[in-house]
Amino acid sequence: MRKLHVVLAFVLTLILFHTASANSTKPNADACICITISAIGDCTLGMDDSQKKLRNFNLEYKEQSDDSYFFKQVYSILSNDDLTLANLEGTLTTNTKRADKQYAFKGLPSYVSILKAGSIEAVNLANNHTHDYGFVGFEDTQSILKKSQVHFCGAGHPSIQKVKGVNVGLIGINTLPLSTDTIKNEITRQINICHIKDVDLIIISFHWGEEGSYIPNKKQQTLGHFAIDEGADLVLGHHPHVMQSIETYNGKFIVYSLGNFCFGGNTNPSDKDTFIYQQTFTFENGSLLANKNTRVIPCSLSSVENRNNYQPQILEGNARILVLQKLNKLSYPFGVSFRLNGFVP
């Protein structure tokens, strides 16, 4: 009988140990939780037919034969955050029926491995190139992302995921074909979905603005402010293909344009300046604190100067300072400046 008691006590100890271990992985409501989000600009993993005779993205991929090549120079940053969000500007499909437009971007479905190798956990699909190969191409892109467990927003509903026990909602909206009132209604609709599903942190990606413009227009400002008034915690922008201003509004940040990043849409852009936007959100007792743990990491979209080799790199020295100065000049009228270390004061 004594042996039986010892065995029962041992089993009970094991059960209690495993229960405690399981509970220890759950977030403590009283704990301080920090979540670091990185955001990067337009990533076109593929090319347009007009680039066939040029040193295009597909040729680079074939020559390198290495999924990790494209984000290798920025991997140290993207792999040490909690979530990286990119704008996926194009399709991942084998469909051959091209949309009737000037530029239509397509990469192979297998290129999704580039995102995985680059530690990019989520992408925005709400832009003017995700239907470049029709609805079939759009469906193919979503399918391969799902299969590869890369989260995506911009398909008409938020993407909601847990990060360190915190519910993060990602919303993507392509504003280009829509009126301001229609966009506002869509912002409200998707934010309400996030609220219903107890989302703690809401990030909205907008495809908006004017190509080649460094200054956000009135429509961008109106929509950015409205999104924050409705409950967004961070607003990110794409489409101009160059950097734009960063603004603080009611204590929240609006990044009007992240510019290009790993961009197969142009074999040699005249402006190769870009950056990684990074913000750490702190939750205490389940509530989001109003802090400004924000920085930019100046980059070039190419690691060589004379062309686009589709390998963004972190800038150092004078090149880094020049990009910071450029971003400060754009952002100063909007209440934001960055120190030499890239952080907001």
Coordinates of C-alpha atoms in Angstrom, one line a residue:
M1 CA 0.0 0.0 0.0
R2 CA 2.9 2.4 0.9
K3 CA 4.3 1.8 -2.6
L4 CA 1.0 2.6 -4.2
H5 CA 0.8 5.9 -2.3
V6 CA 4.3 6.8 -3.4
V7 CA 3.4 6.1 -7.1
L8 CA 0.2 8.1 -6.8
A9 CA 2.1 11.0 -5.2
F10 CA 4.6 10.9 -8.1
V11 CA 1.9 10.9 -10.7
L12 CA 0.1 13.8 -9.0
T13 CA 3.4 15.8 -8.9
L14 CA 3.9 15.2 -12.7
I15 CA 0.3 16.4 -13.4
L16 CA 0.8 19.5 -11.3
F17 CA 4.2 20.2 -13.0
H18 CA 2.8 19.9 -16.5
T19 CA -0.2 22.1 -15.6
A20 CA 2.0 24.8 -14.2
S21 CA 4.2 24.6 -17.3
A22 CA 1.2 24.9 -19.6
N23 CA -0.1 27.9 -17.6
S24 CA 3.2 29.6 -17.6
T25 CA 3.0 30.1 -21.4
K26 CA -0.2 32.1 -21.0
P27 CA 0.1 35.9 -20.9
N28 CA -0.2 37.3 -17.4
A29 CA -2.8 40.1 -17.4
D30 CA -0.6 42.0 -14.9
A31 CA 2.6 41.5 -16.9
C32 CA 4.3 44.1 -19.2
I33 CA 4.3 42.8 -22.7
C34 CA 6.3 44.5 -25.5
I35 CA 5.6 43.8 -29.2
T36 CA 8.0 45.0 -31.9
I37 CA 6.5 45.5 -35.3
S38 CA 8.7 46.1 -38.4
A39 CA 7.1 47.5 -41.6
I40 CA 8.7 47.6 -45.1
G41 CA 7.5 49.0 -48.4
D42 CA 6.7 47.6 -51.8
C43 CA 7.9 44.1 -52.4
T44 CA 7.5 42.8 -55.9
L45 CA 8.7 39.3 -56.1
G46 CA 8.7 38.9 -59.9
M47 CA 8.6 41.2 -62.9
D48 CA 6.7 42.7 -65.8
D49 CA 6.9 41.3 -69.3
S50 CA 8.6 44.4 -70.5
Q51 CA 11.7 43.5 -68.4
K52 CA 12.4 40.2 -70.2
K53 CA 15.5 41.5 -71.9
L54 CA 16.8 43.3 -68.8
R55 CA 18.5 42.0 -65.6
N56 CA 15.1 41.3 -64.0
F57 CA 14.1 39.8 -60.7
N58 CA 13.5 36.3 -62.2
L59 CA 17.0 36.2 -63.7
E60 CA 18.5 37.3 -60.4
Y61 CA 16.6 34.6 -58.6
K62 CA 17.8 32.0 -61.1
E63 CA 21.4 33.1 -60.8
Q64 CA 21.4 33.3 -57.0
S65 CA 19.5 30.1 -56.5
D66 CA 19.0 31.1 -52.9
D67 CA 15.7 32.1 -51.3
S68 CA 17.6 33.9 -48.5
Y69 CA 19.6 36.1 -50.9
F70 CA 17.0 38.9 -51.2
F71 CA 16.5 39.8 -47.6
K72 CA 20.0 38.7 -46.4
Q73 CA 21.3 42.2 -45.7
V74 CA 18.3 43.1 -43.5
Y75 CA 17.6 39.7 -41.9
S76 CA 19.3 40.7 -38.7
I77 CA 16.5 43.3 -38.2
L78 CA 13.5 41.4 -39.5
S79 CA 14.3 38.2 -37.6
N80 CA 14.6 40.0 -34.3
D81 CA 11.2 41.6 -34.2
D82 CA 7.8 40.0 -33.3
L83 CA 6.1 40.7 -36.7
T84 CA 7.3 42.0 -40.0
L85 CA 4.6 43.4 -42.4
A86 CA 5.4 44.1 -46.1
N87 CA 3.3 45.3 -49.0
L88 CA 3.2 42.5 -51.6
E89 CA 3.0 44.4 -54.8
G90 CA 2.1 41.7 -57.4
T91 CA 1.0 38.2 -57.8
L92 CA 2.4 34.7 -57.1
T93 CA 0.8 32.6 -59.8
T94 CA 1.3 30.5 -62.9
N95 CA -1.8 32.0 -64.6
T96 CA -0.9 33.4 -68.1
K97 CA -3.9 35.7 -68.6
R98 CA -2.5 39.1 -68.0
A99 CA -4.6 42.2 -67.2
D100 CA -4.7 44.8 -69.9
K101 CA -2.6 47.5 -68.2
Q102 CA 0.8 49.1 -68.6
Y103 CA 2.6 47.1 -65.8
A104 CA 1.5 43.7 -64.6
F105 CA 3.7 41.9 -62.0
K106 CA 4.0 38.2 -61.6
G107 CA 6.3 35.8 -59.7
L108 CA 6.2 32.1 -59.3
P109 CA 4.2 30.7 -56.4
S110 CA 7.5 29.2 -55.1
Y111 CA 8.7 32.7 -54.5
V112 CA 6.7 32.7 -51.3
S113 CA 9.8 30.9 -49.8
I114 CA 11.6 34.3 -50.2
L115 CA 9.2 35.8 -47.7
K116 CA 9.7 32.9 -45.3
A117 CA 13.5 33.0 -45.6
G118 CA 13.4 36.8 -45.0
S119 CA 11.4 36.4 -41.7
I120 CA 8.4 38.3 -43.2
E121 CA 5.3 37.0 -41.3
A122 CA 2.6 39.1 -43.0
V123 CA 1.8 40.9 -46.2
N124 CA -0.7 43.4 -47.4
L125 CA -2.6 42.5 -50.6
A126 CA -4.7 45.7 -50.9
N127 CA -3.0 47.4 -53.8
N128 CA -3.3 48.0 -57.6
H129 CA -1.2 45.0 -58.6
T130 CA -2.6 42.0 -56.8
H131 CA -5.2 41.5 -59.7
D132 CA -2.6 41.9 -62.4
Y133 CA -3.3 38.3 -63.5
G134 CA -7.0 38.5 -62.8
F135 CA -9.1 36.9 -60.0
V136 CA -7.3 33.6 -60.6
G137 CA -3.9 35.2 -59.9
F138 CA -5.3 36.8 -56.8
E139 CA -6.7 33.5 -55.6
D140 CA -3.4 31.7 -56.4
T141 CA -1.5 34.3 -54.3
Q142 CA -3.8 33.9 -51.3
S143 CA -3.6 30.1 -51.6
I144 CA 0.2 29.9 -51.6
L145 CA 0.4 32.4 -48.7
K146 CA -2.1 30.3 -46.6
K147 CA -0.2 27.1 -47.4
S148 CA 3.0 28.7 -46.4
Q149 CA 1.5 30.2 -43.2
V150 CA 2.2 33.8 -44.2
H151 CA -0.6 36.0 -42.9
F152 CA -2.2 38.5 -45.3
C153 CA -4.7 41.3 -45.1
G154 CA -6.4 43.2 -47.8
A155 CA -8.8 40.6 -49.0
G156 CA -11.9 42.3 -47.6
H157 CA -11.4 41.3 -44.0
P158 CA -8.8 41.9 -41.2
S159 CA -6.1 39.3 -40.5
I160 CA -6.1 38.6 -36.7
Q161 CA -3.3 36.8 -35.0
K162 CA -1.9 36.3 -31.6
V163 CA 1.6 37.8 -30.9
K164 CA 2.9 37.1 -27.4
G165 CA -0.7 36.5 -26.3
V166 CA -1.9 39.9 -27.7
N167 CA -4.5 40.0 -30.5
V168 CA -3.1 42.0 -33.4
G169 CA -5.4 43.0 -36.3
L170 CA -4.0 43.8 -39.7
I171 CA -6.2 45.7 -42.1
G172 CA -5.4 46.5 -45.8
I173 CA -7.4 48.9 -48.0
N174 CA -6.7 50.0 -51.5
T175 CA -8.0 53.5 -51.7
L176 CA -7.2 54.3 -55.4
P177 CA -10.5 53.3 -57.0
L178 CA -12.7 54.5 -54.1
S179 CA -14.3 57.7 -52.9
T180 CA -13.4 59.1 -49.6
D181 CA -16.8 58.3 -48.1
T182 CA -16.6 54.7 -49.3
I183 CA -13.1 54.3 -47.8
K184 CA -14.3 55.7 -44.5
N185 CA -17.1 53.2 -44.4
E186 CA -14.7 50.4 -45.1
I187 CA -12.3 51.6 -42.3
T188 CA -15.1 51.7 -39.8
R189 CA -16.5 48.3 -40.9
Q190 CA -13.1 46.5 -40.6
I191 CA -12.2 48.2 -37.3
N192 CA -15.6 47.2 -35.9
I193 CA -14.8 43.6 -36.8
C194 CA -11.5 43.9 -34.9
H195 CA -13.3 45.3 -31.8
I196 CA -15.9 42.5 -31.9
K197 CA -13.0 40.0 -32.0
D198 CA -11.2 41.6 -29.0
V199 CA -8.3 42.9 -31.0
D200 CA -5.8 44.7 -28.8
L201 CA -3.6 46.4 -31.5
I202 CA -4.9 47.6 -34.9
I203 CA -2.5 48.3 -37.8
I204 CA -3.9 49.6 -41.1
S205 CA -2.1 49.5 -44.5
F206 CA -3.4 52.0 -47.1
H207 CA -2.5 52.0 -50.8
W208 CA -2.9 55.6 -51.5
G209 CA -1.3 58.9 -52.7
E210 CA 0.4 59.9 -55.9
E211 CA 3.3 58.0 -57.6
G212 CA 6.6 59.9 -57.3
S213 CA 5.3 62.4 -54.8
Y214 CA 7.3 62.9 -51.5
I215 CA 4.5 64.8 -49.8
P216 CA 1.2 63.2 -48.8
N217 CA -1.9 64.8 -50.3
K218 CA -5.0 66.0 -48.5
K219 CA -6.9 62.7 -49.1
Q220 CA -4.1 60.7 -47.4
Q221 CA -4.1 63.0 -44.4
T222 CA -7.9 63.0 -44.1
L223 CA -8.0 59.2 -44.2
G224 CA -5.0 58.7 -41.9
H225 CA -6.5 60.9 -39.3
F226 CA -9.9 59.3 -39.6
A227 CA -8.4 55.8 -39.2
I228 CA -6.8 56.8 -35.9
D229 CA -10.0 58.5 -34.7
E230 CA -11.8 55.2 -35.4
G231 CA -9.3 53.2 -33.4
A232 CA -6.2 52.4 -35.5
D233 CA -3.0 52.3 -33.5
L234 CA -0.6 52.6 -36.5
V235 CA -1.2 53.7 -40.1
L236 CA 1.2 52.5 -42.9
G237 CA 1.1 53.8 -46.5
H238 CA 2.3 52.5 -49.9
H239 CA 2.0 53.4 -53.6
P240 CA 4.1 56.5 -54.2
H241 CA 7.3 54.3 -54.7
V242 CA 9.3 56.9 -52.7
M243 CA 9.5 57.8 -49.0
Q244 CA 7.0 60.3 -47.7
S245 CA 6.4 62.1 -44.4
I246 CA 5.8 60.5 -41.1
E247 CA 3.3 62.2 -38.8
T248 CA 2.1 61.9 -35.2
Y249 CA -1.7 62.4 -34.8
N250 CA -3.4 62.0 -31.4
G251 CA -0.3 60.2 -30.1
K252 CA -0.3 57.6 -33.0
F253 CA 2.0 57.4 -36.0
I254 CA 1.1 57.7 -39.7
V255 CA 3.8 56.5 -42.1
Y256 CA 2.5 58.0 -45.3
S257 CA 4.8 56.0 -47.6
L258 CA 7.4 53.4 -46.9
G259 CA 8.6 53.6 -50.5
N260 CA 10.0 50.5 -52.4
F261 CA 11.9 47.7 -50.7
C262 CA 12.6 44.4 -52.5
F263 CA 11.1 45.8 -55.7
G264 CA 11.2 43.7 -58.9
G265 CA 9.1 46.3 -60.6
N266 CA 12.0 48.5 -61.7
T267 CA 15.5 47.3 -62.7
N268 CA 17.1 50.6 -61.8
P269 CA 15.0 53.1 -59.8
S270 CA 16.5 56.7 -59.8
D271 CA 15.6 56.9 -56.1
K272 CA 16.8 53.9 -54.1
D273 CA 16.3 55.4 -50.7
T274 CA 14.0 53.4 -48.3
F275 CA 13.8 52.5 -44.7
I276 CA 12.5 49.9 -42.2
Y277 CA 9.9 51.5 -39.8
Q278 CA 9.9 49.8 -36.4
Q279 CA 7.7 50.5 -33.4
T280 CA 7.5 48.7 -30.1
F281 CA 4.1 48.6 -28.5
T282 CA 3.9 48.1 -24.7
F283 CA 0.9 46.6 -22.9
E284 CA 0.6 46.9 -19.2
N285 CA -2.2 45.4 -17.2
G286 CA -3.8 44.6 -20.6
S287 CA -3.8 48.2 -21.8
L288 CA -1.7 49.8 -24.5
L289 CA 0.6 52.5 -23.2
A290 CA 1.1 55.8 -24.9
N291 CA 4.8 55.5 -25.6
K292 CA 6.9 56.6 -28.6
N293 CA 9.4 53.7 -28.9
T294 CA 9.7 54.3 -32.6
R295 CA 12.7 54.2 -35.0
V296 CA 13.6 54.2 -38.7
I297 CA 16.4 52.1 -40.1
P298 CA 17.7 53.8 -43.3
C299 CA 18.2 51.4 -46.2
S300 CA 18.8 51.3 -49.9
L301 CA 16.6 49.0 -52.0
S302 CA 19.8 47.6 -53.7
S303 CA 23.1 46.6 -52.3
V304 CA 24.9 47.9 -55.5
E305 CA 24.6 51.5 -56.8
N306 CA 24.5 51.1 -60.5
R307 CA 21.4 48.9 -60.8
N308 CA 18.7 47.2 -58.7
N309 CA 20.0 43.8 -57.5
Y310 CA 16.8 43.3 -55.5
Q311 CA 18.7 43.0 -52.2
P312 CA 17.9 45.8 -49.8
Q313 CA 20.7 46.8 -47.5
I314 CA 21.0 48.8 -44.2
L315 CA 22.9 52.0 -44.8
E316 CA 25.9 53.1 -42.8
G317 CA 28.0 56.3 -42.5
N318 CA 27.1 59.3 -44.6
A319 CA 24.6 57.5 -46.8
R320 CA 22.6 56.7 -43.6
I321 CA 22.7 60.3 -42.4
L322 CA 21.5 61.5 -45.8
V323 CA 18.4 59.3 -45.7
L324 CA 17.7 60.4 -42.1
Q325 CA 18.1 64.1 -43.1
K326 CA 15.7 63.5 -46.1
L327 CA 13.1 61.9 -43.9
N328 CA 13.5 64.6 -41.2
K329 CA 13.0 67.3 -43.8
L330 CA 9.8 65.6 -45.0
S331 CA 8.5 64.8 -41.5
Y332 CA 9.3 68.0 -39.6
P333 CA 6.2 69.9 -40.8
F334 CA 4.2 66.9 -39.5
G335 CA 5.6 67.0 -36.0
V336 CA 8.2 64.2 -36.3
S337 CA 12.0 64.1 -36.3
F338 CA 14.5 61.4 -35.8
R339 CA 17.8 61.4 -34.0
L340 CA 21.0 60.2 -35.6
N341 CA 20.4 56.8 -34.0
G342 CA 17.0 56.6 -35.9
F343 CA 14.8 56.9 -32.8
V344 CA 12.1 59.5 -32.2
P345 CA 13.1 61.8 -29.3

